JSON list of C-alpha atoms in Angstrom, two decimals:
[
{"chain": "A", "resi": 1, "resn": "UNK", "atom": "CA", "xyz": [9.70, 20.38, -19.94]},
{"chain": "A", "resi": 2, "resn": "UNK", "atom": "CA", "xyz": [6.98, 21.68, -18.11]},
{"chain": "A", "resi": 3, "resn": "UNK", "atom": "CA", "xyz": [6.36, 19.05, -15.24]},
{"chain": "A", "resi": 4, "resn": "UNK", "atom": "CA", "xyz": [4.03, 17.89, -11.93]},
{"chain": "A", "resi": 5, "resn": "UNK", "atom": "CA", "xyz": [4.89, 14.72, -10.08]},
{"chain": "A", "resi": 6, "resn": "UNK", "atom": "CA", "xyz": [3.27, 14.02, -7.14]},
{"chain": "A", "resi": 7, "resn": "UNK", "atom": "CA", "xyz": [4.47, 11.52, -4.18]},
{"chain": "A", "resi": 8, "resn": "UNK", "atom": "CA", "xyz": [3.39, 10.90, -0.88]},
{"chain": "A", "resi": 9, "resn": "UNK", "atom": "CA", "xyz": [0.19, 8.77, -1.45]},
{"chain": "A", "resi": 10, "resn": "UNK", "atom": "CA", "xyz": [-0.28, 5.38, 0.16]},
{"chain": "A", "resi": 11, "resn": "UNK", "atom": "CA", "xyz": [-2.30, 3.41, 2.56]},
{"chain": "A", "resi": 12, "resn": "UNK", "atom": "CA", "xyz": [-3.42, 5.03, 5.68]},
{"chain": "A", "resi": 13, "resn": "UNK", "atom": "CA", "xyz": [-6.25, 3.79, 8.80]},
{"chain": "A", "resi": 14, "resn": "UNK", "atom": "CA", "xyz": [-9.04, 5.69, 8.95]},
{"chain": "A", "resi": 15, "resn": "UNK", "atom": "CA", "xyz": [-7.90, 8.92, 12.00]},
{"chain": "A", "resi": 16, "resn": "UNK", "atom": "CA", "xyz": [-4.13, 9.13, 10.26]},
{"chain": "A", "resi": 17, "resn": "UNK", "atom": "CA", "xyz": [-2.35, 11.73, 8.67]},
{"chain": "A", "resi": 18, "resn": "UNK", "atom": "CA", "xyz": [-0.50, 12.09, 5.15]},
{"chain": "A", "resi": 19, "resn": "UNK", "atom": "CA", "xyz": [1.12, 14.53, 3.44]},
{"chain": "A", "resi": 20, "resn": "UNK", "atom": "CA", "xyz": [1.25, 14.84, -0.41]},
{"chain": "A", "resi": 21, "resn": "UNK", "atom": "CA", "xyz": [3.59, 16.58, -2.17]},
{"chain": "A", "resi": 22, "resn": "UNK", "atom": "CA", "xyz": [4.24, 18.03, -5.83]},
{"chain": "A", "resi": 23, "resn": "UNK", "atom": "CA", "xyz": [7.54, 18.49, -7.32]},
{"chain": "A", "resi": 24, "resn": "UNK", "atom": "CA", "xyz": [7.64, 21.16, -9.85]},
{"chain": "A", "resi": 25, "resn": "UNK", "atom": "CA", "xyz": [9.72, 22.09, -12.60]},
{"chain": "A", "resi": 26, "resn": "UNK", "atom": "CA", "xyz": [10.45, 23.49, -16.32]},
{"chain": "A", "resi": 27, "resn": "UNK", "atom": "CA", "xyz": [8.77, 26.60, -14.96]},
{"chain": "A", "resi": 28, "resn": "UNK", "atom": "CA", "xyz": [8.85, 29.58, -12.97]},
{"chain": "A", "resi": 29, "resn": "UNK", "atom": "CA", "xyz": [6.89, 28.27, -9.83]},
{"chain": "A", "resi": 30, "resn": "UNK", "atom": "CA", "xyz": [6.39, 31.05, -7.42]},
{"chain": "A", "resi": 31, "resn": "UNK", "atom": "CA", "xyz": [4.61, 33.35, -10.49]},
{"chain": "A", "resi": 32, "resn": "UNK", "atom": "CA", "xyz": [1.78, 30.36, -10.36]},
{"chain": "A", "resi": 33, "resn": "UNK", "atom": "CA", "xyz": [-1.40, 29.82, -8.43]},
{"chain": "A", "resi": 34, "resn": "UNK", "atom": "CA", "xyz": [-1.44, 26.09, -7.69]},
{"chain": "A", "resi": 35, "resn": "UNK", "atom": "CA", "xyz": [-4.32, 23.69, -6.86]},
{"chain": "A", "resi": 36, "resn": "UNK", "atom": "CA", "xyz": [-5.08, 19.82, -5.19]},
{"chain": "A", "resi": 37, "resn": "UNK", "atom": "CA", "xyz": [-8.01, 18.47, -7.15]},
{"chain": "A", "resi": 38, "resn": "UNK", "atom": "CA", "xyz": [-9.41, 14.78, -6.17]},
{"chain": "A", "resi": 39, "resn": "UNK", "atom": "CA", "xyz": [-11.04, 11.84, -7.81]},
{"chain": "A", "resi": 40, "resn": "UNK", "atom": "CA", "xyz": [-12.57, 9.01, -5.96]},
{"chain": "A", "resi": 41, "resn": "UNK", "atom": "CA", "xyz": [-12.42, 5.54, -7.95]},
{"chain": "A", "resi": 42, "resn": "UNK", "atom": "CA", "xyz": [-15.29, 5.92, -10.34]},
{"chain": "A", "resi": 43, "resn": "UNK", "atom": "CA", "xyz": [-16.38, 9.55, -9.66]},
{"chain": "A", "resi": 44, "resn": "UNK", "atom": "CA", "xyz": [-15.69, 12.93, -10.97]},
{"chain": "A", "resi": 45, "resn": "UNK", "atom": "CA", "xyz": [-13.14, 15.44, -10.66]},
{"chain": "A", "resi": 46, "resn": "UNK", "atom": "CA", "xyz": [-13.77, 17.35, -7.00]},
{"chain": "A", "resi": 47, "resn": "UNK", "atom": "CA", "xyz": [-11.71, 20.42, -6.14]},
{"chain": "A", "resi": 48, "resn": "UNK", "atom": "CA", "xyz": [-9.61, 20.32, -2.90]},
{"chain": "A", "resi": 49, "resn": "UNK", "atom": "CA", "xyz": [-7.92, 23.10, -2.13]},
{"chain": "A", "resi": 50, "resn": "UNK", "atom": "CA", "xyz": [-6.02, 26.57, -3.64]},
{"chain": "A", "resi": 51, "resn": "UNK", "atom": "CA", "xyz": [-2.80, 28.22, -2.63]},
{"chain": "A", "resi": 52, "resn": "UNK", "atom": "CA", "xyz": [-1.99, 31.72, -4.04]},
{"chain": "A", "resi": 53, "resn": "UNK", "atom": "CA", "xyz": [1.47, 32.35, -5.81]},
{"chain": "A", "resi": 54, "resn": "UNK", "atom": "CA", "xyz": [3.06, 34.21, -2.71]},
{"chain": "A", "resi": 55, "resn": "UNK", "atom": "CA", "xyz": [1.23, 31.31, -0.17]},
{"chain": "A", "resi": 56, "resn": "UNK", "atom": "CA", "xyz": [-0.39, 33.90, 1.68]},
{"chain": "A", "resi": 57, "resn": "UNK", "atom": "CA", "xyz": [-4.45, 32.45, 0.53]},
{"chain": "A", "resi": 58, "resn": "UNK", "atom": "CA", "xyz": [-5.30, 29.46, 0.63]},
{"chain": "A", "resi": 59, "resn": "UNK", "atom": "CA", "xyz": [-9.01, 28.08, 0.04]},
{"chain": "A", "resi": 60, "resn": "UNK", "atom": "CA", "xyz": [-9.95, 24.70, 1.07]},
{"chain": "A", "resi": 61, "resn": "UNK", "atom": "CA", "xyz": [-13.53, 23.02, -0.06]},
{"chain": "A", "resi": 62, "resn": "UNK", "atom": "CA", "xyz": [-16.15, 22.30, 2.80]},
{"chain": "A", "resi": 63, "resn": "UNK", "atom": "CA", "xyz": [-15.50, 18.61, 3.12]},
{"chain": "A", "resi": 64, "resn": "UNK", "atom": "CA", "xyz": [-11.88, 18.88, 3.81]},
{"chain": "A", "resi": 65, "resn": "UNK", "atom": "CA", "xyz": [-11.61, 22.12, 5.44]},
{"chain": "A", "resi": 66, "resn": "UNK", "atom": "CA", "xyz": [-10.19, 21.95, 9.58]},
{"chain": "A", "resi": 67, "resn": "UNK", "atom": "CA", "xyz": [-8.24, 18.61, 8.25]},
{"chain": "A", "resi": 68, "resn": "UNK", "atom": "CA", "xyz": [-6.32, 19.79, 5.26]},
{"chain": "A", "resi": 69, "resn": "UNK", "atom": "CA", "xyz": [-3.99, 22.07, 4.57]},
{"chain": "A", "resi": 70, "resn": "UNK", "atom": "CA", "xyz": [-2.28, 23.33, 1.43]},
{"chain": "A", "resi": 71, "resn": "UNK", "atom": "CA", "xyz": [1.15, 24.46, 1.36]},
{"chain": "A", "resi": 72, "resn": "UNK", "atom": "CA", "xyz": [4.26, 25.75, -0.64]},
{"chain": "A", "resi": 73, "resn": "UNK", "atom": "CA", "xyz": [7.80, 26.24, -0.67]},
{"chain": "A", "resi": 74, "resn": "UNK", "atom": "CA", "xyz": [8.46, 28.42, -3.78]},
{"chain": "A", "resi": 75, "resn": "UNK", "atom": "CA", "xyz": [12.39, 28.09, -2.87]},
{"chain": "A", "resi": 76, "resn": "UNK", "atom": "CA", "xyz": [11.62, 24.53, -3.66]},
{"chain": "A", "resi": 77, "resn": "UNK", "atom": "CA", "xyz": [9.79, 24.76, -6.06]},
{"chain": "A", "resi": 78, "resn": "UNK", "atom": "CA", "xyz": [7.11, 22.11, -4.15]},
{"chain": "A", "resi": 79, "resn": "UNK", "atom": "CA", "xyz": [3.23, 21.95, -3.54]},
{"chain": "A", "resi": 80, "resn": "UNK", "atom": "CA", "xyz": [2.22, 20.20, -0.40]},
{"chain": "A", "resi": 81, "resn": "UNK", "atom": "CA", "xyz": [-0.41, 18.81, 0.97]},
{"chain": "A", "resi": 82, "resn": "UNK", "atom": "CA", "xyz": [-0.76, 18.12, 5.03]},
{"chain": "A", "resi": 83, "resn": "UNK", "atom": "CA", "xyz": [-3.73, 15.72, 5.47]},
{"chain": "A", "resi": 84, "resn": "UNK", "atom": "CA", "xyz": [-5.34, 14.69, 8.81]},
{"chain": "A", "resi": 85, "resn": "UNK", "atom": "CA", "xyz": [-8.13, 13.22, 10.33]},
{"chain": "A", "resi": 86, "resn": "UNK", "atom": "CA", "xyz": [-8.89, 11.04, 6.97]},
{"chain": "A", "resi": 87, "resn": "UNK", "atom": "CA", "xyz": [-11.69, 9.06, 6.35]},
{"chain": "A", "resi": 88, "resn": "UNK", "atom": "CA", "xyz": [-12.99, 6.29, 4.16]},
{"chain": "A", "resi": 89, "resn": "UNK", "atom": "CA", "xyz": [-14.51, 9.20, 1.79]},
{"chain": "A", "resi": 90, "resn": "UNK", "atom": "CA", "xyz": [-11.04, 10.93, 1.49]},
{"chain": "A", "resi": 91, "resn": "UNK", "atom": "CA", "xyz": [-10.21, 7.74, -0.73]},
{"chain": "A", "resi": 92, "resn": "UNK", "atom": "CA", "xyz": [-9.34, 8.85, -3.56]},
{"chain": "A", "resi": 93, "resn": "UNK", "atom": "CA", "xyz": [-6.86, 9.83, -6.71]},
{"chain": "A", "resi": 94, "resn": "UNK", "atom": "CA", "xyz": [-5.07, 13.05, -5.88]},
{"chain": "A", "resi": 95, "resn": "UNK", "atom": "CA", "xyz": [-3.88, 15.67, -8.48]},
{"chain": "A", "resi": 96, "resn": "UNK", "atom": "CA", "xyz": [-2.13, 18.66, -8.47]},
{"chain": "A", "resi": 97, "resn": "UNK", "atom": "CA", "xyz": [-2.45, 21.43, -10.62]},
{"chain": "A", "resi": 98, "resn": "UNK", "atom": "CA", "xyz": [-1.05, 24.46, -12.11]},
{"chain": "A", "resi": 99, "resn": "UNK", "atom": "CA", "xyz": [-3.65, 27.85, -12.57]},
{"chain": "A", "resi": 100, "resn": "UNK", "atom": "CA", "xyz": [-2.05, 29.91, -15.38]},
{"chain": "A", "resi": 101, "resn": "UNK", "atom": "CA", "xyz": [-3.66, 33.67, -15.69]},
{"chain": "A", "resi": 102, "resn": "UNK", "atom": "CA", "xyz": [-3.97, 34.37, -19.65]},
{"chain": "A", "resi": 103, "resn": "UNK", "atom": "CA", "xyz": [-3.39, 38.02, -19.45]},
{"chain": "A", "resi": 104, "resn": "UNK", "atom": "CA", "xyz": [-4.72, 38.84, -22.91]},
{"chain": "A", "resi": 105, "resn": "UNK", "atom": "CA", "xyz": [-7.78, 37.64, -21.73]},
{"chain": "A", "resi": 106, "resn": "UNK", "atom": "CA", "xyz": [-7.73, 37.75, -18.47]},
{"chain": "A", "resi": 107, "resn": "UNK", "atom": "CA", "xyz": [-9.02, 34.21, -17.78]},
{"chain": "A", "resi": 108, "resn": "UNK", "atom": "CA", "xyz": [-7.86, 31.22, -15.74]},
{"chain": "A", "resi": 109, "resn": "UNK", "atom": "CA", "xyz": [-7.45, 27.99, -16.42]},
{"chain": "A", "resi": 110, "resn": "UNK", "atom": "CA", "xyz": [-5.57, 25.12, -14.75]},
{"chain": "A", "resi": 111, "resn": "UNK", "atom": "CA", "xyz": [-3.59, 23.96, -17.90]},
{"chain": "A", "resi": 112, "resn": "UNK", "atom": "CA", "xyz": [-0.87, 21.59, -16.21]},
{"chain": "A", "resi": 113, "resn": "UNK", "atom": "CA", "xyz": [-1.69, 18.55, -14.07]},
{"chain": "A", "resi": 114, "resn": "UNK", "atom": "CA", "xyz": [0.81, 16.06, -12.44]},
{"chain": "A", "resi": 115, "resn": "UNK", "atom": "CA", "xyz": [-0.01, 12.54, -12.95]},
{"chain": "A", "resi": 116, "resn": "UNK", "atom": "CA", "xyz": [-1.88, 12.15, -9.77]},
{"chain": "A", "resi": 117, "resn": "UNK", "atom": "CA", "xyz": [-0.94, 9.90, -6.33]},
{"chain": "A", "resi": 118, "resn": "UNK", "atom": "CA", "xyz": [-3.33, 7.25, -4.57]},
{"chain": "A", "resi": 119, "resn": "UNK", "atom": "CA", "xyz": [-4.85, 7.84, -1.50]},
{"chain": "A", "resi": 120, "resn": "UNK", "atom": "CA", "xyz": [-6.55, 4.78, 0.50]},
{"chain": "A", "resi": 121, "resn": "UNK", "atom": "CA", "xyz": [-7.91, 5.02, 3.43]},
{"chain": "A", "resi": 122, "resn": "UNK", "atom": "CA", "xyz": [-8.97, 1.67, 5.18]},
{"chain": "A", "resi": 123, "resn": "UNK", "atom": "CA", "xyz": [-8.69, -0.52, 8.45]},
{"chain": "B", "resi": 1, "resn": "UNK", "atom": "CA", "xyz": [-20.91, 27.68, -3.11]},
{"chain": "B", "resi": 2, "resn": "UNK", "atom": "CA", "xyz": [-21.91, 27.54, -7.11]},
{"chain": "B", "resi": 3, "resn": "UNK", "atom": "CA", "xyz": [-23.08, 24.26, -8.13]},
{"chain": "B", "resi": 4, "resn": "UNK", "atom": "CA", "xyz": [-22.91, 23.26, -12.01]},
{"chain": "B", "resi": 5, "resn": "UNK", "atom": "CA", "xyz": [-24.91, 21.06, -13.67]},
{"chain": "B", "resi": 6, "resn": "UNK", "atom": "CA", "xyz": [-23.58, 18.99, -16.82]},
{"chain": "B", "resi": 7, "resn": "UNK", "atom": "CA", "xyz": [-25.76, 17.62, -18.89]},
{"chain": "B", "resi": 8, "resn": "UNK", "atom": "CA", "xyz": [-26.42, 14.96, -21.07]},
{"chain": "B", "resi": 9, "resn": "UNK", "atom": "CA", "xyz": [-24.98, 12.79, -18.26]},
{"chain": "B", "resi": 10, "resn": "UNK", "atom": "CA", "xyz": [-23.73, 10.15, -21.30]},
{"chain": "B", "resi": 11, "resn": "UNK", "atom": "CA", "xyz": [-23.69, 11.66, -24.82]},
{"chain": "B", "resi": 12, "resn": "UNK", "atom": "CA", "xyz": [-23.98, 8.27, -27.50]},
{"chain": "B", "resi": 13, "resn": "UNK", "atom": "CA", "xyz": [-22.73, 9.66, -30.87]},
{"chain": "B", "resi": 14, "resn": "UNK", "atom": "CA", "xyz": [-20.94, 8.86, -33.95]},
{"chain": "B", "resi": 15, "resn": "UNK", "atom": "CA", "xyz": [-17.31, 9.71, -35.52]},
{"chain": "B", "resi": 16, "resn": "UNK", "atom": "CA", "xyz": [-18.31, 12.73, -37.82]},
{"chain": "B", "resi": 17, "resn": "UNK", "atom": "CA", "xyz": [-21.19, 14.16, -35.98]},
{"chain": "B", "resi": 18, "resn": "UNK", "atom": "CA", "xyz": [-21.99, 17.29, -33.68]},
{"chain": "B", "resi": 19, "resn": "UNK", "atom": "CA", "xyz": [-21.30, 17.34, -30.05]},
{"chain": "B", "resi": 20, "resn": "UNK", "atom": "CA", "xyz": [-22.87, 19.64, -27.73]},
{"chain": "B", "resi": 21, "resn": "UNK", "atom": "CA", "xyz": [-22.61, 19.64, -23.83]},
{"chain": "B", "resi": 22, "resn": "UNK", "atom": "CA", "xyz": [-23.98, 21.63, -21.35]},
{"chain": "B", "resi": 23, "resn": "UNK", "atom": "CA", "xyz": [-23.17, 23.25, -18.04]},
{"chain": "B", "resi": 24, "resn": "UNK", "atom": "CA", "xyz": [-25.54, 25.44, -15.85]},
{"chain": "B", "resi": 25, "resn": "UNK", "atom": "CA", "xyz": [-24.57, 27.10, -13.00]},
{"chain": "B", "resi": 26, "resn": "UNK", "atom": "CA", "xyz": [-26.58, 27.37, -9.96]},
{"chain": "B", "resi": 27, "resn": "UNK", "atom": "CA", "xyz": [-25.46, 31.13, -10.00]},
{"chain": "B", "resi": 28, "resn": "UNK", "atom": "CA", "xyz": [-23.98, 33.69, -12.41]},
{"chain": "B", "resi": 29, "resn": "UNK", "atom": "CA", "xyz": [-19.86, 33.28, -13.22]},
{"chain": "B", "resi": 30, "resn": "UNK", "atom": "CA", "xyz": [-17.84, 35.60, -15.22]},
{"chain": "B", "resi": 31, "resn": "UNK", "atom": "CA", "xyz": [-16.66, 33.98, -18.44]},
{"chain": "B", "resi": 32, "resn": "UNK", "atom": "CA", "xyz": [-13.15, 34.71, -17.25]},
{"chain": "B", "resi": 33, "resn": "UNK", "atom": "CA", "xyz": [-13.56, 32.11, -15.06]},
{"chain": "B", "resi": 34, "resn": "UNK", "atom": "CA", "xyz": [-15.24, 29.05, -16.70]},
{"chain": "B", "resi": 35, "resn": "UNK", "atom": "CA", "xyz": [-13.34, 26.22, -18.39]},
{"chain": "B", "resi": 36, "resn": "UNK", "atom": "CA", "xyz": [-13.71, 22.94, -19.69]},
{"chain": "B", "resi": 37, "resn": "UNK", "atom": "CA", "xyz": [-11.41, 19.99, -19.24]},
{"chain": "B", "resi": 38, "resn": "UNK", "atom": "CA", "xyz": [-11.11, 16.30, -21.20]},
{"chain": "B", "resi": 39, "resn": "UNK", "atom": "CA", "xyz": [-10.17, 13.00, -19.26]},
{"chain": "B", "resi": 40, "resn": "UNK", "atom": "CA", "xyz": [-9.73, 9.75, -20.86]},
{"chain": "B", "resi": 41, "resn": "UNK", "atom": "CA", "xyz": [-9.19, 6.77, -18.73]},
{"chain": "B", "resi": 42, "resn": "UNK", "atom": "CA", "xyz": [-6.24, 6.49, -16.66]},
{"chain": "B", "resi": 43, "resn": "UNK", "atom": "CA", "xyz": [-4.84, 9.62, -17.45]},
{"chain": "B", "resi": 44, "resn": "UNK", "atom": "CA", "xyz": [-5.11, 13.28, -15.88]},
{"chain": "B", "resi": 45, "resn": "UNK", "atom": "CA", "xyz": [-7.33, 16.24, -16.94]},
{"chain": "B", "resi": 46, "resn": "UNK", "atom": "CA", "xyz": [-6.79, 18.31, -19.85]},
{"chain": "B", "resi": 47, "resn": "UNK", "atom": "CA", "xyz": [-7.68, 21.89, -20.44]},
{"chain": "B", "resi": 48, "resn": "UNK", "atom": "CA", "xyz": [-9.57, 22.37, -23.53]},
{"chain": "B", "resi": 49, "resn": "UNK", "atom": "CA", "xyz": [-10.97, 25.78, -23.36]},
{"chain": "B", "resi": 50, "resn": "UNK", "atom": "CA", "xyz": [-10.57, 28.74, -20.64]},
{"chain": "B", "resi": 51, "resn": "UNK", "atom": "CA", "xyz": [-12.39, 31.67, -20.40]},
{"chain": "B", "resi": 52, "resn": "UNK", "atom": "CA", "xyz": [-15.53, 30.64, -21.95]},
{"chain": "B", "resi": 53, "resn": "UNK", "atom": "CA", "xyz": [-14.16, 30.54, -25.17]},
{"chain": "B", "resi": 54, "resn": "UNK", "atom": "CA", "xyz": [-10.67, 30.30, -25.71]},
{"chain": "B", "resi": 55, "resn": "UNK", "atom": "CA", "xyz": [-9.05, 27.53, -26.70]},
{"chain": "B", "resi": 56, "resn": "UNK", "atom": "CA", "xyz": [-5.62, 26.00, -24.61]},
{"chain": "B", "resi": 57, "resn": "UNK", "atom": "CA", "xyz": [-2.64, 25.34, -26.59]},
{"chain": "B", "resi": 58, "resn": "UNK", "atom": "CA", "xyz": [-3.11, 22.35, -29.22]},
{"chain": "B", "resi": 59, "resn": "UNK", "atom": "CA", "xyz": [-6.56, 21.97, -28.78]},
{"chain": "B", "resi": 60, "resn": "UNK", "atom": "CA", "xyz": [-8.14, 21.93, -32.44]},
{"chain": "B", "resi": 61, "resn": "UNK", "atom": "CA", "xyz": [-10.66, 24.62, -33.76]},
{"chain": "B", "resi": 62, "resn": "UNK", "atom": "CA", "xyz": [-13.25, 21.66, -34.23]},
{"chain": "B", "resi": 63, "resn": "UNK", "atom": "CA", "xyz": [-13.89, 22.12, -30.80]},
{"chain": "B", "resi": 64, "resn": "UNK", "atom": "CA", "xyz": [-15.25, 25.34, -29.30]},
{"chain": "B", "resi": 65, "resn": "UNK", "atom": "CA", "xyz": [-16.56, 27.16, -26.12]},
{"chain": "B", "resi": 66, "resn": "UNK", "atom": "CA", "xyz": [-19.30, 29.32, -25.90]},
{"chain": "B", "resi": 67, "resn": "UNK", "atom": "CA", "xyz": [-21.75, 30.87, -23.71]},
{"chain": "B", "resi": 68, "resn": "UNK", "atom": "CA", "xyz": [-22.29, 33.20, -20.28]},
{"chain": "B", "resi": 69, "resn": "UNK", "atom": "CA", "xyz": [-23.91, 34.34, -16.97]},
{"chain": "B", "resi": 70, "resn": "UNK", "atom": "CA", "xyz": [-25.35, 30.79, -15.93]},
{"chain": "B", "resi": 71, "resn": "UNK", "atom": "CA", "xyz": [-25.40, 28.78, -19.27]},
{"chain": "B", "resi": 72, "resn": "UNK", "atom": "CA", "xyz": [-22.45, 27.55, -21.00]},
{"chain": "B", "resi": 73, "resn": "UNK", "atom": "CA", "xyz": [-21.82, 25.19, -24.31]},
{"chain": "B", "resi": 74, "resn": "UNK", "atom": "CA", "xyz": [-18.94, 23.12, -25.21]},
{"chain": "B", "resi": 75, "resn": "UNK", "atom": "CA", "xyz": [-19.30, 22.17, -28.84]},
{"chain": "B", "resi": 76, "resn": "UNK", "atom": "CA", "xyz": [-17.27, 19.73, -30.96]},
{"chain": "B", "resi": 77, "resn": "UNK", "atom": "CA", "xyz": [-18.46, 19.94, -34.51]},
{"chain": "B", "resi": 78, "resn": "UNK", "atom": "CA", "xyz": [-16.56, 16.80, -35.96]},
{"chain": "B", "resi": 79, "resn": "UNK", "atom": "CA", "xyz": [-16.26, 14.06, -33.95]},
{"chain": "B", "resi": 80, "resn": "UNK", "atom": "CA", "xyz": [-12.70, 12.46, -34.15]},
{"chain": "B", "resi": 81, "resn": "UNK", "atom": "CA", "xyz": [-12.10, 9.02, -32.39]},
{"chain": "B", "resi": 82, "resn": "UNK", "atom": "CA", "xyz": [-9.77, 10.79, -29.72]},
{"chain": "B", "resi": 83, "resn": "UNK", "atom": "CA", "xyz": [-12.44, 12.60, -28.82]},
{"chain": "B", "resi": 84, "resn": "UNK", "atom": "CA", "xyz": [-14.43, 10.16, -26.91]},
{"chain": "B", "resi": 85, "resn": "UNK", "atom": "CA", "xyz": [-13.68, 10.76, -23.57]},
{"chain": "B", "resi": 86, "resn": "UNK", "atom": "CA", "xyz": [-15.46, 12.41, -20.34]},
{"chain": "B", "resi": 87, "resn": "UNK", "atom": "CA", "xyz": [-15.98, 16.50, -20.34]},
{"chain": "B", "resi": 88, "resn": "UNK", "atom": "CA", "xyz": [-15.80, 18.47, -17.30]},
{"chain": "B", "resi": 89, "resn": "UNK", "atom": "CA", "xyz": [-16.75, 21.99, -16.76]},
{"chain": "B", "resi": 90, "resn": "UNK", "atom": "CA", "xyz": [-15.24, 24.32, -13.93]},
{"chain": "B", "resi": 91, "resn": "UNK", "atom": "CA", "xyz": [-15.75, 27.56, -12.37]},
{"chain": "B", "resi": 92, "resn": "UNK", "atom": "CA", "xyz": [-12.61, 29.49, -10.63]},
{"chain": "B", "resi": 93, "resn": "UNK", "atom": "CA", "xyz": [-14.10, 32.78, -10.03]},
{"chain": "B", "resi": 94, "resn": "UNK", "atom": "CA", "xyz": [-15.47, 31.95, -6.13]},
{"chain": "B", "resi": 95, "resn": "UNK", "atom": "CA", "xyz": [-14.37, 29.22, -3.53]},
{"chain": "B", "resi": 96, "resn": "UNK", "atom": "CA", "xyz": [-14.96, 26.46, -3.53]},
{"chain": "B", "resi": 97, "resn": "UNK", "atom": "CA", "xyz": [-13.67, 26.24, -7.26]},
{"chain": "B", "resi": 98, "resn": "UNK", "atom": "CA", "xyz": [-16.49, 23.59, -8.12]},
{"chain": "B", "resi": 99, "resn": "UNK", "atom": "CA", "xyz": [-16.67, 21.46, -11.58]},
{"chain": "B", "resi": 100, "resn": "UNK", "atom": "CA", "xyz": [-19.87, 20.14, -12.87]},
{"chain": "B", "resi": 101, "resn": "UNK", "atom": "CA", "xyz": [-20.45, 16.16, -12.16]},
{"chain": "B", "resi": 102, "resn": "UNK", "atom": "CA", "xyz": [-19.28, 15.38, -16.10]},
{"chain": "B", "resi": 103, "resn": "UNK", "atom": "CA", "xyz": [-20.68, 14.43, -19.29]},
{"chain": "B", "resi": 104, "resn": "UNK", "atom": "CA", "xyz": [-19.16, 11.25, -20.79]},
{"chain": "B", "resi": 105, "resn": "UNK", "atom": "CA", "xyz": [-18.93, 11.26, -24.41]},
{"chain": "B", "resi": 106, "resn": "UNK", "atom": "CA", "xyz": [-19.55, 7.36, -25.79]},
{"chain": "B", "resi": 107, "resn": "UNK", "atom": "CA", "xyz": [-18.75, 6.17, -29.29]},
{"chain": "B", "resi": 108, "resn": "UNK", "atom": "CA", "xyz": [-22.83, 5.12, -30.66]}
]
């Protein structure tokens, strides 16, 4: 079976560091492009950041970038996460997800997600 | 950094009628890149449709995905009770990989 699962979430003061990760598995993971995508408690889905299959690019959005950082071990088969610096805003439901290349039509789309880890950032 | 705009924000129909939701984007994106997902409370995103148009594996041909350049449609033609749940579309094709704020889709 095709599978995500996240860990690595929790409660952190505002300043700390976490790092998520995402286990992997029913699937060749080093062909994929992998993604973190966020959702605060009551908000819409917010892309975080983008690791290509070899872990050579990564992309990070604007309100994370010099404080995250995405990572991979394809030996592991694991997606990580490093997180520093968080804030209040940070707060939020963390996903990660699988890009899958349809090479008949040469589109993307991210069609696996794990089930997600919790993020909380307060004093 | 491509913004999209959903829109309506909340979508009040009924089982059995015509759904259509819309995404702009602030700039042009290649089909190839543009998808739309479905989240119901409490549980992850699902894709629905990928490159514009094409529909992900198990997603029924009531619902469809059309459009390009800056305007894009997703359509569901028969509304089934399992359908009622909050859209989201997404571009891929430049960093940051943005998705539109969300149209929530509310049994009338």
């Amino acid at each position: 079976e095709v599978q995500l699962v996240e860990s690595g979430g929790g409660l952190v003061q505002p300043g700390g560091s976490l790092r998520l990760s995402c286990a992997a598995s029913g699937f060749t993971f080093s062909s994929y492009e992998m993604n973190w995508v966020r959702q605060a408690p009551g908000r819409g889905l917010e892309w975080v950041s983008y690791i290509d299959s070899s872990g050579s690019t990564m992309y990070h959005a604007d309100s994370v970038k010099g404080r995250f950082t995405i990572s991979r071990d394809n030996a592991k088969s694991s997606l990580h996460l490093q997180m520093n610096s968080l804030r209040a805003e940070d707060t939020a439901f963390y996903y990660c997800a699988r890009a899958t290349y349809y090479h008949d039509t040469g589109a993307y789309g991210m069609d696996v997600w794990g089930q997600g880890t919790t993020v909380t950032v307060s004093s | 950094e491509i913004v999209l705009t959903q829109s309506p924000g909340t979508l009040s129909l009924s089982p059995g009628e015509r759904a259509t939701l819309s995404c702009r984007a602030s700039q042009s994106v290649s089909s190839n890149y543009l998808a739309w997902y479905q989240q119901k409370p409490g549980q992850a995103p699902r894709l629905l449709i990928f490159g514009a148009s094409s529909r992900a594996t198990g997603i029924p041909d009531r619902i469809s995905g059309s459009g390009s350049g800056t305007d894009f449609t997703l359509t569901v033609s028969r509304l089934e009770p399992e359908d009622f749940a909050v859209y989201y579309c997404q571009q891929y094709g430049s960093s940051p990989f943005t998705f539109g704020q969300g149209t929530k889709l509310e049994i009338k």
